Amino acid sequence: MRDYVNYDYMQAVLKKKYAEKIKECYRAFGWEIIDREEDSRYDDVYNVFFSRPHKLEHKDELHYMQVELEAHFDEISKVNRKFLPKSFFCALFTFITFLGFFAGGLCMAFLFEGTAYFVGGLVLACIGSAAGIAGVILSVKVRKKEILSAKKISEEHYSEIEKLCMQASAFTGVEYEK
């Protein structure tokens, strides 16, 4: 049975991938784990239950900072959840271009009579192949840039998270480990 007069309670649904970091952050905010269970629907999620004393110094500041902390974790999650749209559409455009030129060239070369059609068709097929190779190279470069950008954004949010946890630790007196 919970003592709502002397303690505050909170439940968090944590991705296993981020669970240890988030639990350490919440600990800096004065929260202690009272229970943890596997999620019944998702394999990569924990349901974690926390409590902390109701009468806590700097509670309003801690609450405000915790909202900021959770917003930073949400942003990291959004950045890592994206499917890299620029590289996806670059690859899609490349595939369509390759397919159009290559298939059109082969059809022209083998379905029509005459040397000009045959040579023209092979040229189109070669252009399609070259476009496909160039597109793959371009898509890989774009993907690497997108990954680096996502990593940079995540690192900026982690830096802010560290600051918030250090500030919370100073308020609660709980040692925060990076």
Tab-separated table of C-alpha atoms in Angstrom:
chain	number	residue	atom	x	y	z
A	1	MET	CA	0.000	0.000	0.000
A	2	ARG	CA	1.316	3.398	-0.932
A	3	ASP	CA	1.769	6.297	1.463
A	4	TYR	CA	0.582	9.309	-0.563
A	5	VAL	CA	0.917	11.657	2.403
A	6	ASN	CA	4.674	11.259	2.776
A	7	TYR	CA	5.763	10.160	-0.704
A	8	ASP	CA	5.263	11.063	-4.347
A	9	TYR	CA	5.042	8.281	-6.906
A	10	MET	CA	5.783	8.137	-10.588
A	11	GLN	CA	5.662	5.466	-13.279
A	12	ALA	CA	7.902	5.653	-16.340
A	13	VAL	CA	7.913	3.510	-19.448
A	14	LEU	CA	11.556	3.200	-20.446
A	15	LYS	CA	13.153	1.774	-23.567
A	16	LYS	CA	15.696	-0.816	-22.455
A	17	LYS	CA	18.259	0.925	-24.633
A	18	TYR	CA	18.030	4.116	-22.515
A	19	ALA	CA	16.817	2.653	-19.219
A	20	GLU	CA	20.062	2.759	-17.229
A	21	LYS	CA	20.804	6.360	-18.184
A	22	ILE	CA	17.266	7.516	-17.427
A	23	LYS	CA	17.164	5.668	-14.097
A	24	GLU	CA	20.443	7.311	-13.084
A	25	CYS	CA	19.046	10.716	-14.042
A	26	TYR	CA	15.852	10.170	-12.056
A	27	ARG	CA	17.970	9.078	-9.103
A	28	ALA	CA	19.710	12.480	-9.255
A	29	PHE	CA	16.239	14.055	-9.010
A	30	GLY	CA	15.591	12.177	-5.776
A	31	TRP	CA	13.528	9.316	-7.215
A	32	GLU	CA	14.152	5.761	-6.007
A	33	ILE	CA	13.044	2.654	-7.877
A	34	ILE	CA	10.413	0.722	-5.966
A	35	ASP	CA	9.480	-1.762	-8.697
A	36	ARG	CA	10.309	-2.696	-12.265
A	37	GLU	CA	8.513	-5.022	-14.633
A	38	GLU	CA	8.719	-6.097	-18.246
A	39	ASP	CA	6.090	-4.564	-20.477
A	40	SER	CA	3.380	-7.050	-21.465
A	41	ARG	CA	3.135	-5.771	-25.052
A	42	TYR	CA	6.660	-4.702	-26.014
A	43	ASP	CA	9.929	-6.594	-25.587
A	44	ASP	CA	12.146	-3.513	-25.559
A	45	VAL	CA	10.372	-1.642	-22.749
A	46	TYR	CA	10.378	-1.633	-18.936
A	47	ASN	CA	7.694	-0.204	-16.682
A	48	VAL	CA	9.561	1.355	-13.781
A	49	PHE	CA	7.913	2.693	-10.629
A	50	PHE	CA	9.600	5.404	-8.558
A	51	SER	CA	8.994	7.159	-5.281
A	52	ARG	CA	10.539	10.091	-3.405
A	53	PRO	CA	9.726	11.983	-0.243
A	54	HIS	CA	6.795	14.366	-0.641
A	55	LYS	CA	8.411	17.071	1.454
A	56	LEU	CA	11.492	17.771	-0.594
A	57	GLU	CA	13.511	20.964	-0.697
A	58	HIS	CA	13.606	22.668	-4.099
A	59	LYS	CA	10.739	20.482	-5.279
A	60	ASP	CA	9.393	23.087	-7.717
A	61	GLU	CA	12.812	23.600	-9.308
A	62	LEU	CA	13.347	19.852	-9.530
A	63	HIS	CA	9.952	19.380	-11.153
A	64	TYR	CA	10.658	22.069	-13.745
A	65	MET	CA	14.097	20.607	-14.495
A	66	GLN	CA	12.602	17.106	-14.766
A	67	VAL	CA	10.172	18.346	-17.417
A	68	GLU	CA	13.167	19.756	-19.328
A	69	LEU	CA	15.036	16.474	-18.876
A	70	GLU	CA	12.156	14.464	-20.288
A	71	ALA	CA	11.837	16.864	-23.237
A	72	HIS	CA	15.515	16.283	-24.082
A	73	PHE	CA	15.053	12.504	-23.933
A	74	ASP	CA	11.989	12.842	-26.186
A	75	GLU	CA	14.027	14.816	-28.735
A	76	ILE	CA	16.775	12.189	-28.721
A	77	SER	CA	14.148	9.525	-29.288
A	78	LYS	CA	12.634	11.478	-32.202
A	79	VAL	CA	16.013	11.991	-33.858
A	80	ASN	CA	16.881	8.304	-33.579
A	81	ARG	CA	13.451	7.188	-34.763
A	82	LYS	CA	13.544	9.038	-38.076
A	83	PHE	CA	14.080	6.928	-41.170
A	84	LEU	CA	16.609	9.279	-42.819
A	85	PRO	CA	14.277	10.799	-45.432
A	86	LYS	CA	16.847	12.531	-47.659
A	87	SER	CA	18.850	9.374	-48.299
A	88	PHE	CA	15.669	7.330	-48.711
A	89	PHE	CA	14.260	9.624	-51.398
A	90	CYS	CA	17.660	9.921	-53.059
A	91	ALA	CA	17.856	6.125	-53.276
A	92	LEU	CA	14.263	5.890	-54.484
A	93	PHE	CA	14.841	8.476	-57.230
A	94	THR	CA	18.045	6.666	-58.214
A	95	PHE	CA	16.257	3.335	-58.464
A	96	ILE	CA	13.442	4.759	-60.581
A	97	THR	CA	15.914	6.543	-62.883
A	98	PHE	CA	18.075	3.435	-63.222
A	99	LEU	CA	15.093	1.215	-63.870
A	100	GLY	CA	13.593	3.576	-66.449
A	101	PHE	CA	16.764	4.081	-68.464
A	102	PHE	CA	17.980	0.492	-68.191
A	103	ALA	CA	14.660	-1.185	-68.983
A	104	GLY	CA	13.864	1.362	-71.699
A	105	GLY	CA	17.272	0.862	-73.261
A	106	LEU	CA	16.983	-2.924	-73.268
A	107	CYS	CA	13.474	-2.751	-74.724
A	108	MET	CA	14.673	-0.367	-77.418
A	109	ALA	CA	17.681	-2.538	-78.231
A	110	PHE	CA	15.857	-5.855	-78.477
A	111	LEU	CA	12.289	-5.029	-79.474
A	112	PHE	CA	12.963	-2.754	-82.430
A	113	GLU	CA	14.722	-3.703	-85.654
A	114	GLY	CA	17.797	-1.862	-86.807
A	115	THR	CA	21.312	-1.027	-85.747
A	116	ALA	CA	20.431	2.494	-84.595
A	117	TYR	CA	17.824	1.146	-82.160
A	118	PHE	CA	20.219	-1.502	-80.900
A	119	VAL	CA	23.079	0.954	-80.309
A	120	GLY	CA	20.737	3.628	-78.899
A	121	GLY	CA	19.182	1.090	-76.563
A	122	LEU	CA	22.566	-0.068	-75.265
A	123	VAL	CA	23.594	3.569	-74.741
A	124	LEU	CA	20.425	4.208	-72.714
A	125	ALA	CA	21.041	1.044	-70.683
A	126	CYS	CA	24.610	2.210	-69.986
A	127	ILE	CA	23.369	5.671	-68.970
A	128	GLY	CA	20.874	3.991	-66.626
A	129	SER	CA	23.623	1.842	-65.113
A	130	ALA	CA	25.898	4.860	-64.638
A	131	ALA	CA	23.044	6.832	-63.063
A	132	GLY	CA	22.355	3.911	-60.741
A	133	ILE	CA	25.970	3.670	-59.598
A	134	ALA	CA	26.238	7.447	-59.136
A	135	GLY	CA	22.948	7.461	-57.236
A	136	VAL	CA	24.073	4.721	-54.870
A	137	ILE	CA	27.264	6.630	-54.113
A	138	LEU	CA	25.288	9.840	-53.569
A	139	SER	CA	22.717	8.076	-51.363
A	140	VAL	CA	25.468	6.635	-49.171
A	141	LYS	CA	27.059	10.084	-48.761
A	142	VAL	CA	23.711	11.676	-47.924
A	143	ARG	CA	22.963	8.892	-45.421
A	144	LYS	CA	26.306	9.402	-43.682
A	145	LYS	CA	25.586	13.135	-43.375
A	146	GLU	CA	22.142	12.433	-41.943
A	147	ILE	CA	23.576	9.992	-39.410
A	148	LEU	CA	26.257	12.493	-38.363
A	149	SER	CA	23.637	15.213	-38.018
A	150	ALA	CA	21.431	12.974	-35.849
A	151	LYS	CA	24.442	12.038	-33.728
A	152	LYS	CA	25.381	15.706	-33.255
A	153	ILE	CA	21.831	16.620	-32.230
A	154	SER	CA	21.725	13.689	-29.780
A	155	GLU	CA	25.064	14.714	-28.258
A	156	GLU	CA	23.798	18.277	-27.752
A	157	HIS	CA	20.733	16.960	-25.923
A	158	TYR	CA	22.871	14.575	-23.826
A	159	SER	CA	25.042	17.532	-22.843
A	160	GLU	CA	21.957	19.404	-21.618
A	161	ILE	CA	20.789	16.266	-19.797
A	162	GLU	CA	24.122	16.048	-17.986
A	163	LYS	CA	23.807	19.687	-16.876
A	164	LEU	CA	20.276	19.135	-15.592
A	165	CYS	CA	21.257	15.997	-13.693
A	166	MET	CA	24.233	17.751	-12.099
A	167	GLN	CA	21.975	20.648	-11.013
A	168	ALA	CA	19.382	18.216	-9.634
A	169	SER	CA	22.111	16.333	-7.811
A	170	ALA	CA	23.207	19.565	-6.148
A	171	PHE	CA	19.615	20.168	-4.969
A	172	THR	CA	18.980	16.605	-3.718
A	173	GLY	CA	22.440	15.760	-2.438
A	174	VAL	CA	22.339	12.483	-4.371
A	175	GLU	CA	25.612	11.752	-6.125
A	176	TYR	CA	25.162	11.670	-9.885
A	177	GLU	CA	27.351	9.370	-11.951
A	178	LYS	CA	27.780	10.251	-15.596
